[in-house]
Every structure is written in C-alpha cells, then in structure tokens.
Short mmCIF file of C-alpha atoms in Angstrom, two decimals:
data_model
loop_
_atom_site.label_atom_id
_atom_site.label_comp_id
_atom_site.label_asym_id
_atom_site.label_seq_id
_atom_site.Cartn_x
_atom_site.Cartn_y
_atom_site.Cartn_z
CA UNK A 1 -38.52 107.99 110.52
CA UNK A 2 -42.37 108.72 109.77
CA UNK A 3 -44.54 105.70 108.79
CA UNK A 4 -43.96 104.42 105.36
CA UNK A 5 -46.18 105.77 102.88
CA UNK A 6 -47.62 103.28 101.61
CA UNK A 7 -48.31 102.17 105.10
CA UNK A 8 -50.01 105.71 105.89
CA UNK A 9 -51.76 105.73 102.37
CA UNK A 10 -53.76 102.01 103.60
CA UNK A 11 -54.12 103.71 107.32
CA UNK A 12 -55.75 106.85 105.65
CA UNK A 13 -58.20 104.74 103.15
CA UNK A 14 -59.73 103.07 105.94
CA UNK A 15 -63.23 103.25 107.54
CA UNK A 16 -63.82 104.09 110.93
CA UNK A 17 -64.50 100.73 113.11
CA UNK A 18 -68.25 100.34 113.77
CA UNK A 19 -69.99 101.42 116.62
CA UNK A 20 -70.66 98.64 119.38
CA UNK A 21 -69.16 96.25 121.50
CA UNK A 22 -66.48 94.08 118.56
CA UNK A 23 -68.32 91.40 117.19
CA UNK A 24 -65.70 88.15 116.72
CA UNK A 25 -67.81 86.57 113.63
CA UNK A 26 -68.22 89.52 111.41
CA UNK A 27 -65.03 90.21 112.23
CA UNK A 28 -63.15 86.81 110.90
CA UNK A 29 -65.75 87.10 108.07
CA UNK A 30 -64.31 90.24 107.21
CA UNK A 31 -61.11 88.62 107.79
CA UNK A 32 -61.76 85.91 105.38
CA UNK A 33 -62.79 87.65 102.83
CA UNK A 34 -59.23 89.05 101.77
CA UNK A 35 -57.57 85.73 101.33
CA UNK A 36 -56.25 85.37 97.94
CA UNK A 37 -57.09 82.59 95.87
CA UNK A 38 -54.49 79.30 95.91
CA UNK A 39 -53.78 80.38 92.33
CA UNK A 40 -52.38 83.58 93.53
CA UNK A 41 -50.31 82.37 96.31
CA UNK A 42 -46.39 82.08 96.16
CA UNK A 43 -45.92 78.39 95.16
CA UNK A 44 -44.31 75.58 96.92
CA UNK A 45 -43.41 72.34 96.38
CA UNK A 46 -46.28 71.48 98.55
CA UNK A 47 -49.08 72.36 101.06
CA UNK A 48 -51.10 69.77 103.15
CA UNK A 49 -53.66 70.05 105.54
CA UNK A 50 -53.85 67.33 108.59
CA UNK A 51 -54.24 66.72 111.71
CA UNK A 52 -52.28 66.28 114.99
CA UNK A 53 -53.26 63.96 117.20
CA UNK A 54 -52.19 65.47 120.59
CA UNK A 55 -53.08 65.29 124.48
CA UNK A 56 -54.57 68.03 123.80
CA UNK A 57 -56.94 66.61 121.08
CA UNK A 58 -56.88 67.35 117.51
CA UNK A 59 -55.27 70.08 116.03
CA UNK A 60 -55.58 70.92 112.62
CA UNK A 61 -52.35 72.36 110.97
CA UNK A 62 -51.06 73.21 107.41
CA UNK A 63 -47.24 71.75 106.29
CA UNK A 64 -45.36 74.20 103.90
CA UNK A 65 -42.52 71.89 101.77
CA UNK A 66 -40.73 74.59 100.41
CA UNK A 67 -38.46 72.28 97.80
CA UNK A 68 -38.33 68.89 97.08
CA UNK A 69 -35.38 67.12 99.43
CA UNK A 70 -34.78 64.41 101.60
CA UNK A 71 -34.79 66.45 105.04
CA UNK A 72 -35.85 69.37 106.53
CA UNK A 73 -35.28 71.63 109.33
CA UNK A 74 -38.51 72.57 110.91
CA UNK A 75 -40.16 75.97 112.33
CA UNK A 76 -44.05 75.21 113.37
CA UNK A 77 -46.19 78.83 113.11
CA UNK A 78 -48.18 80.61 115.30
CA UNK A 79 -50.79 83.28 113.60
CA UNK A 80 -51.53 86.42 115.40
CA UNK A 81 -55.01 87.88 115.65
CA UNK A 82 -55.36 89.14 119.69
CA UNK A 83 -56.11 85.54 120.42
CA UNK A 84 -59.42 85.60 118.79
CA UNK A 85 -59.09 86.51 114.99
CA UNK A 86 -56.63 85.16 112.78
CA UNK A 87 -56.61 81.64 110.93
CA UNK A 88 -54.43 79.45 108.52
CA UNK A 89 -56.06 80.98 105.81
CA UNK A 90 -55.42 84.87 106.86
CA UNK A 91 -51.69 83.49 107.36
CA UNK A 92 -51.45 81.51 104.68
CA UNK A 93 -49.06 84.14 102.90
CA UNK A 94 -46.71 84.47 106.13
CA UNK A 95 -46.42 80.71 106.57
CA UNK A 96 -45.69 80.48 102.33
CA UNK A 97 -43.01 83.36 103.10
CA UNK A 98 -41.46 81.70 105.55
CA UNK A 99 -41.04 78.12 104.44
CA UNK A 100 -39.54 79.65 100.83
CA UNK A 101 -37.36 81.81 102.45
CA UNK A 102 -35.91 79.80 105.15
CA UNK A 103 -35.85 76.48 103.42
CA UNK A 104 -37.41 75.06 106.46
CA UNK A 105 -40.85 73.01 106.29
CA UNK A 106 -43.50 74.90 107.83
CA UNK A 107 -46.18 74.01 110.26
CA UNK A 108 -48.64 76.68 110.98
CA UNK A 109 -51.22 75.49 113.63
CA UNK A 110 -54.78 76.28 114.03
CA UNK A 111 -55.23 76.27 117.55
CA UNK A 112 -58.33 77.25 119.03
CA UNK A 113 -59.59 80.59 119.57
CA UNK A 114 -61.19 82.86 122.18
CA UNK A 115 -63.79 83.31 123.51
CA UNK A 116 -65.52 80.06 122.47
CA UNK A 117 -62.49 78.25 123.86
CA UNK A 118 -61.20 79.50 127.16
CA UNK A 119 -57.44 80.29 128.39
CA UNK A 120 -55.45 78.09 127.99
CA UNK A 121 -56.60 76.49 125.07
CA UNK A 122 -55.27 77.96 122.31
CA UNK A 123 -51.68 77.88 124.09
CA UNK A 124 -51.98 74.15 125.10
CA UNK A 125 -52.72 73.22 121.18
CA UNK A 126 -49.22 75.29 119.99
CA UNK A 127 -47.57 73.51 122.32
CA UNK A 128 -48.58 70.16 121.96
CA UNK A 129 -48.16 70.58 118.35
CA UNK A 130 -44.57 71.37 118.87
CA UNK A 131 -43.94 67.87 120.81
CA UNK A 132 -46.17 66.32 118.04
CA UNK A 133 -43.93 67.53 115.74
CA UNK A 134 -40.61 66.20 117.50
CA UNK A 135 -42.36 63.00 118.24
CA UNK A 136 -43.75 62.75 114.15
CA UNK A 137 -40.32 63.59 112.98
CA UNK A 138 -39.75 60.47 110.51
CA UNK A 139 -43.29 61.27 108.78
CA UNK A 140 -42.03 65.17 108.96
CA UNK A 141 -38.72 64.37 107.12
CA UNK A 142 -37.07 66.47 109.99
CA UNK A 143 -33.24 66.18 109.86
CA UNK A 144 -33.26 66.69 113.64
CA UNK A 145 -31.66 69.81 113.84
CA UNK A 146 -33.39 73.14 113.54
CA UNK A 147 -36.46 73.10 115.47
CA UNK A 148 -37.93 76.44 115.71
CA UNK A 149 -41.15 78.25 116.81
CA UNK A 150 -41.94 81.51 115.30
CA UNK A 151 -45.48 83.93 115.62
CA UNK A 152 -46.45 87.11 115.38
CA UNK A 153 -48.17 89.77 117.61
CA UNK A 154 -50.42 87.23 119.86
CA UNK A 155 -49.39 84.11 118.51
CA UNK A 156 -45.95 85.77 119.52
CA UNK A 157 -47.28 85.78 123.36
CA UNK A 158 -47.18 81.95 122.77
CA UNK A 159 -44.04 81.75 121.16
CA UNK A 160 -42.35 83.59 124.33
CA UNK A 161 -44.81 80.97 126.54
CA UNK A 162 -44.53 77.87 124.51
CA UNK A 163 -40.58 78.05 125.32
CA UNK A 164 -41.03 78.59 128.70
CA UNK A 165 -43.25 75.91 129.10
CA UNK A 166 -41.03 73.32 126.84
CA UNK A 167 -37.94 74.49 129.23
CA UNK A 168 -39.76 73.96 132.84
CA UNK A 169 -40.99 70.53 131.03
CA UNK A 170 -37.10 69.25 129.75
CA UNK A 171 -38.26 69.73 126.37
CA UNK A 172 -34.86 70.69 125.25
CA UNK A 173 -35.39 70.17 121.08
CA UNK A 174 -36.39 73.83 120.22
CA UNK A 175 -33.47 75.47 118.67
CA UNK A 176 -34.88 79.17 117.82
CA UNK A 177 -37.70 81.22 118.43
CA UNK A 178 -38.76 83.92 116.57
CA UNK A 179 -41.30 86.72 117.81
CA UNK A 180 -42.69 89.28 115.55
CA UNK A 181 -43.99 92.56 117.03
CA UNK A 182 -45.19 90.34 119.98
CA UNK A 183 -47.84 91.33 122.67
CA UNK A 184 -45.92 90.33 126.34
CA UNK A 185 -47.56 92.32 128.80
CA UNK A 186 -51.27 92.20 128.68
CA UNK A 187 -52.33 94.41 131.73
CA UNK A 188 -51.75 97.67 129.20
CA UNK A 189 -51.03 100.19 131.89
CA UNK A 190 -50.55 103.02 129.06
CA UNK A 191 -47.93 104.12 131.82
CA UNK A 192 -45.90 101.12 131.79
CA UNK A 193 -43.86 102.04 128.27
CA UNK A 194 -43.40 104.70 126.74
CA UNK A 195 -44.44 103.33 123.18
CA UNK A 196 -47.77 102.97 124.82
CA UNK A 197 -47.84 107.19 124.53
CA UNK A 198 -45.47 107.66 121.61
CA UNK A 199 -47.68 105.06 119.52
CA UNK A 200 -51.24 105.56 120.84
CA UNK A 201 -53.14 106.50 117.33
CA UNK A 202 -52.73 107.31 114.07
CA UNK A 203 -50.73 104.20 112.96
CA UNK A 204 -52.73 101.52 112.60
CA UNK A 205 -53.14 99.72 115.93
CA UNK A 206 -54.07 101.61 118.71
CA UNK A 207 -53.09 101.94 122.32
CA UNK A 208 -57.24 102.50 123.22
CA UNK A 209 -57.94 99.41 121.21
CA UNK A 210 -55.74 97.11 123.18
CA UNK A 211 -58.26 96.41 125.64
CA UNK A 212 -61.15 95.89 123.90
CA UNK A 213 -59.50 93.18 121.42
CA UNK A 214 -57.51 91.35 123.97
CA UNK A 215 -60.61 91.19 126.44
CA UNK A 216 -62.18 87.61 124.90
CA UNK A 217 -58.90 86.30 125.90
CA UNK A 218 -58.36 87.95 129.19
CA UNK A 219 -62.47 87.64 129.75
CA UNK A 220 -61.90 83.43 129.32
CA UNK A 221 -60.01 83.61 132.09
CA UNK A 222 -56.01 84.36 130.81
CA UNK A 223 -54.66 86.47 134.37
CA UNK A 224 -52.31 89.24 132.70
CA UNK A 225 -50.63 88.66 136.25
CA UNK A 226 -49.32 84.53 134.90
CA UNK A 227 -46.37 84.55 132.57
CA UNK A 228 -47.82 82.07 130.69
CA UNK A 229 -50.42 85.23 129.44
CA UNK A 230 -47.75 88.39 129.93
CA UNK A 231 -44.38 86.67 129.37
CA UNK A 232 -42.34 89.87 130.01
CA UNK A 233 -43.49 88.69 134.22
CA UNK A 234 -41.81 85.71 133.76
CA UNK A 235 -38.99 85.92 136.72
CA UNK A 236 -36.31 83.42 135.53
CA UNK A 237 -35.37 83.59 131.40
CA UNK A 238 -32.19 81.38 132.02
CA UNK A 239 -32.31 78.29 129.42
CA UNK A 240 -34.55 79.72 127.05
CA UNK A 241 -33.94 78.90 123.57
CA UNK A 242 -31.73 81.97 121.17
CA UNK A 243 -34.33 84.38 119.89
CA UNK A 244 -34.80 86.94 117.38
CA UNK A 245 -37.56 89.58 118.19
CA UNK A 246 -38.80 91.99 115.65
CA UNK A 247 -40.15 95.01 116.54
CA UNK A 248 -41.94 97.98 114.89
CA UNK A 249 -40.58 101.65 114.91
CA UNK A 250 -44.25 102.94 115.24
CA UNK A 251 -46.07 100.10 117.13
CA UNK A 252 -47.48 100.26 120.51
CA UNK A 253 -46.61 97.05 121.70
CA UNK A 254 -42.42 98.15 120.84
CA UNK A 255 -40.89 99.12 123.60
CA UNK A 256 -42.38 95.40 125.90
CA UNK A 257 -40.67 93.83 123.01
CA UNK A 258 -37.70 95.50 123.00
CA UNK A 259 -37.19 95.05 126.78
CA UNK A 260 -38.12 91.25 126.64
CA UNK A 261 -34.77 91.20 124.71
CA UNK A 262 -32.92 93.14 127.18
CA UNK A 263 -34.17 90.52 130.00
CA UNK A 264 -33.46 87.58 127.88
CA UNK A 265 -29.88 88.71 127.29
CA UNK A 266 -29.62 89.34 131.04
CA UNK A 267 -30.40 86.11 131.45
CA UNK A 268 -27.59 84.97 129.16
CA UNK A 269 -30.05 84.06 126.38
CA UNK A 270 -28.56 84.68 122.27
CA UNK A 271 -30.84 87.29 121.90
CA UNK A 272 -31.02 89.98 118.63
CA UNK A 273 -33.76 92.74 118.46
CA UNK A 274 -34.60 93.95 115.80
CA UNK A 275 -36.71 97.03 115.16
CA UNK A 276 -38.32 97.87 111.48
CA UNK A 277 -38.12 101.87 110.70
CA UNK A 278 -41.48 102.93 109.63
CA UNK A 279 -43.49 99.93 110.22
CA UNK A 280 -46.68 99.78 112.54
CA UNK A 281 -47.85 96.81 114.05
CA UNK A 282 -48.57 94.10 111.42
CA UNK A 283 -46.09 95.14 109.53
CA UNK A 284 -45.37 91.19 108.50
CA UNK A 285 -48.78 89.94 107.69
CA UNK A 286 -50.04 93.09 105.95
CA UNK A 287 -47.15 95.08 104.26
CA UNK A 288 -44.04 92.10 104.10
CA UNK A 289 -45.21 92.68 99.98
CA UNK A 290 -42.32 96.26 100.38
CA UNK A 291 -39.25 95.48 100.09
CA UNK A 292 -38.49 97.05 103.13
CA UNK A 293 -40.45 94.86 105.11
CA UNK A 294 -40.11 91.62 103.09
CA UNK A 295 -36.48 91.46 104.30
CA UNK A 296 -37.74 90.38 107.95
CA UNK A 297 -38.35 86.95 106.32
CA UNK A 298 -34.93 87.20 105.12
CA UNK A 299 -33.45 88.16 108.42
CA UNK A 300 -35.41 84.96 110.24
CA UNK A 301 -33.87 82.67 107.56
CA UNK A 302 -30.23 83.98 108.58
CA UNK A 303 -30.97 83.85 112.33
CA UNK A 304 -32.46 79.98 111.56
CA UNK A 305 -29.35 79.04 110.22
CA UNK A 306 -27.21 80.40 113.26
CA UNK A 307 -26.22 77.87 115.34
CA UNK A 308 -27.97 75.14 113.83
#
C-alpha cells in the first residue's frame, strides 16, 4: 500500500537537511528539543533513573514499573539513533509504551555514543547491562522468567549482537528479543537488497543517507565485515533466543530484516516477521501515536508472553 498519510503529510512538511558534513551536537539538540514534558507523558506507576555498575563502567539507565506488583518480567531497551543520536529522553515514549503494554518493567539503557566513544562501546554497555540486570534481579523484582531485549533500527543491530554475544558467552537467561526495523548489514551495497532500490527516497529515510549517518560508527572503528557490527554475517544462528522482527513496508533497511528472519528460522530459531503496511523507517518512535502503528507494542506484548 502507499505510505500512510499522515506519514507522507510529516515527510512533505519537512525542511531540506542542511548543507555540510552532519554535525552530531546540533543534531541531538535538535533532537532534544521535541521531548515532551513529564506531565505529558503516558503515566506509570513509576520511572527511576540509576546507575549500573558494570565491567564495563557505569551505565546510566531509566526503570519503567508499569503497575504496582510483587514481580516482574523484564525487557531492558535499546534506543535507535544510527549509533550516534538518540537518548533516554528521545525514547522516553517507546520505553513508557512498552512497559504499559507488556506489563513488563522496563530498562532502557544509555549506552554511549559515537563518535566520542569508539566501537564497541556502546554495544559492550547494552550488554553488560543485560547481565547487570540478571545479576540485580532481587533489587529488580524480576520473577525470573521473561528476560527480554528489545531496540529499534541501530539499537536493533545490538539487539541481534547482544544475543549472539550472551549465547557464545553461556548466558542462557534471555528469553525474547525483539528488533524493530533493525539495521543488520552495514556495508550498504544499494545492490545487496532490493528494498535498498524500491525504498531509496521519498519516505523518510533514505538509501543515500545511510552512509553518511552510520559513518561515526563505522569511522570509530565498527568493520561492517564483524557480525558483531552487520549481524545478518553472522555464520551460525543456532541457539539464539525466539525473536520477533518488525519490519517496514516502505523502509530501506526491510528486506536485511526480513531475511535475518529467514536465516534465523533456518537455523531452527522461533522466529515471526512482521512487516507494517505503510510505515517507513521509524515508524515506532515517530508515528506508534496511529492506531495502525501503535498495535506493534501490542504485538511485542503477545510475543513476550509466548513461551514464557
């Protein structure tokens, strides 16, 4: 179907990108500036900013306690932003969504960013805050069941690597994952899918841009050749935890996505793909207020409760 209107009304109001090389700060400024204030946020029974103390120093994350209760399942959240924008702020409203939704408590993780923190990181603080969070469990309330990991476009890439990396260490306690619209092939041969041509403008993100916004990642010195960086390159998927991935009819990145599924159920992995009709990329952090698109939270909270 053609991109949602509302979608293409946004897409059309928009100004043309300045000219020049991207410029990170003006860019998270900008960023910033369209966070909501708490009193317009979707309540929960709490929010609470701390830190995790991890081997890979302190992390600062945000818990979501989506009801009062005695224990919860967990799902720790990774924001997207190509690795260099993005923040718990600018996902504050994803992270909310999710935690009401699922019923799970919420811990969104503000790992460091590119370029002023070189590959890997940003992926070695979303993983150690997933131990952290197994080992914290009594202080988390976790029922110790569900544990799931969940991002979206870039902080997807680390969803699909933080699972690889828990199954080559044992780390056998993550139950789901959940990757929306994610980026898993980051040498962007416009050759390589066919989304890459189908997609390239006119819908948001675009195929020319990919380069330019994942190159403060890739320039710190993330090789799209190690599937830790480009999943999808990843030779063995066997053991990886069930997954849901969420793709987006009109979204460059869909078709990587949509065959990381078909490897995963190769590989005898519970997989489900699911692709969005009329969405672009972003679809979850900028237009989940539709109804149409608002049900993805919907269809993660049913996929959480599968087998756990």
């Amino acid at each position: 179907m053609a991109l949602h209107p509302e979608i293409a009304k946004v897409i059309a109001s928009l100004p043309a990108p300045p000219p020049g090389p991207l410029d990170p700060e003006a860019m998270r400024a900008g960023e910033e500036a369209t966070v909501p204030p708490l009193d317009e946020r979707l309540p929960l029974h709490s929010v609470e900013d701390t830190t995790a103390q991890t081997p890979a120093g302190d992390v600062p994350v945000r818990i979501y306690t989506p009801v009062d209760a005695e224990a919860y399942g967990l799902l720790v959240y990774f924001h997207g932003g190509a690795f260099f924008l993005g923040s718990l702020d600018t996902h504050d409203h994803v992270a909310r969504s999710l935690a009401k939704e699922t019923g799970l408590k919420v811990v969104s993780v503000g790992y460091r960013r590119a370029p002023e923190a070189a590959f890997p990181a940003g992926l070695q603080d979303c993983y150690a805050v997933v131990r952290w969070v197994a080992d914290n469990g009594e202080r988390l309330a976790w029922d110790g069941a569900a544990l799931a990991i969940a991002g979206d476009s870039s902080g997807g890439t680390f969803v699909a690597a933080v699972a690889a990396m828990a199954h080559d260490e044992g780390f056998d306690r993550i139950t789901h994952q959940v990757l929306f619209y994610p980026s898993l092939d980051l040498d962007f041969d416009v050759d390589r899918y066919a989304s890459l041509r189908e997609n390239a403008v006119g819908y948001g993100m675009e195929t020319a841009g990919l380069k330019p916004f994942n190159a403060f990642y890739l320039d710190s010195g993330a090789d799209p050749a190690d599937p830790l960086v480009s999943p999808i390159k990843r030779a063995d998927l066997t053991g990886l935890p069930p997954a849901l991935i969420v793709t987006a009819e009109h979204d460059p990145l869909r078709d990587e996505g949509e065959l990381y599924g078909q490897r995963l159920k190769q590989a005898g992995v519970d997989v489900t793909v699911s692709r969005y009709a009329g969405a672009g990329h972003g679809f979850v952090q900028h237009f989940s207020w539709l109804p149409a698109y608002h049900r993805v939270f919907e269809e993660t909270a049913a996929f959480l409760r599968s087998g756990s």
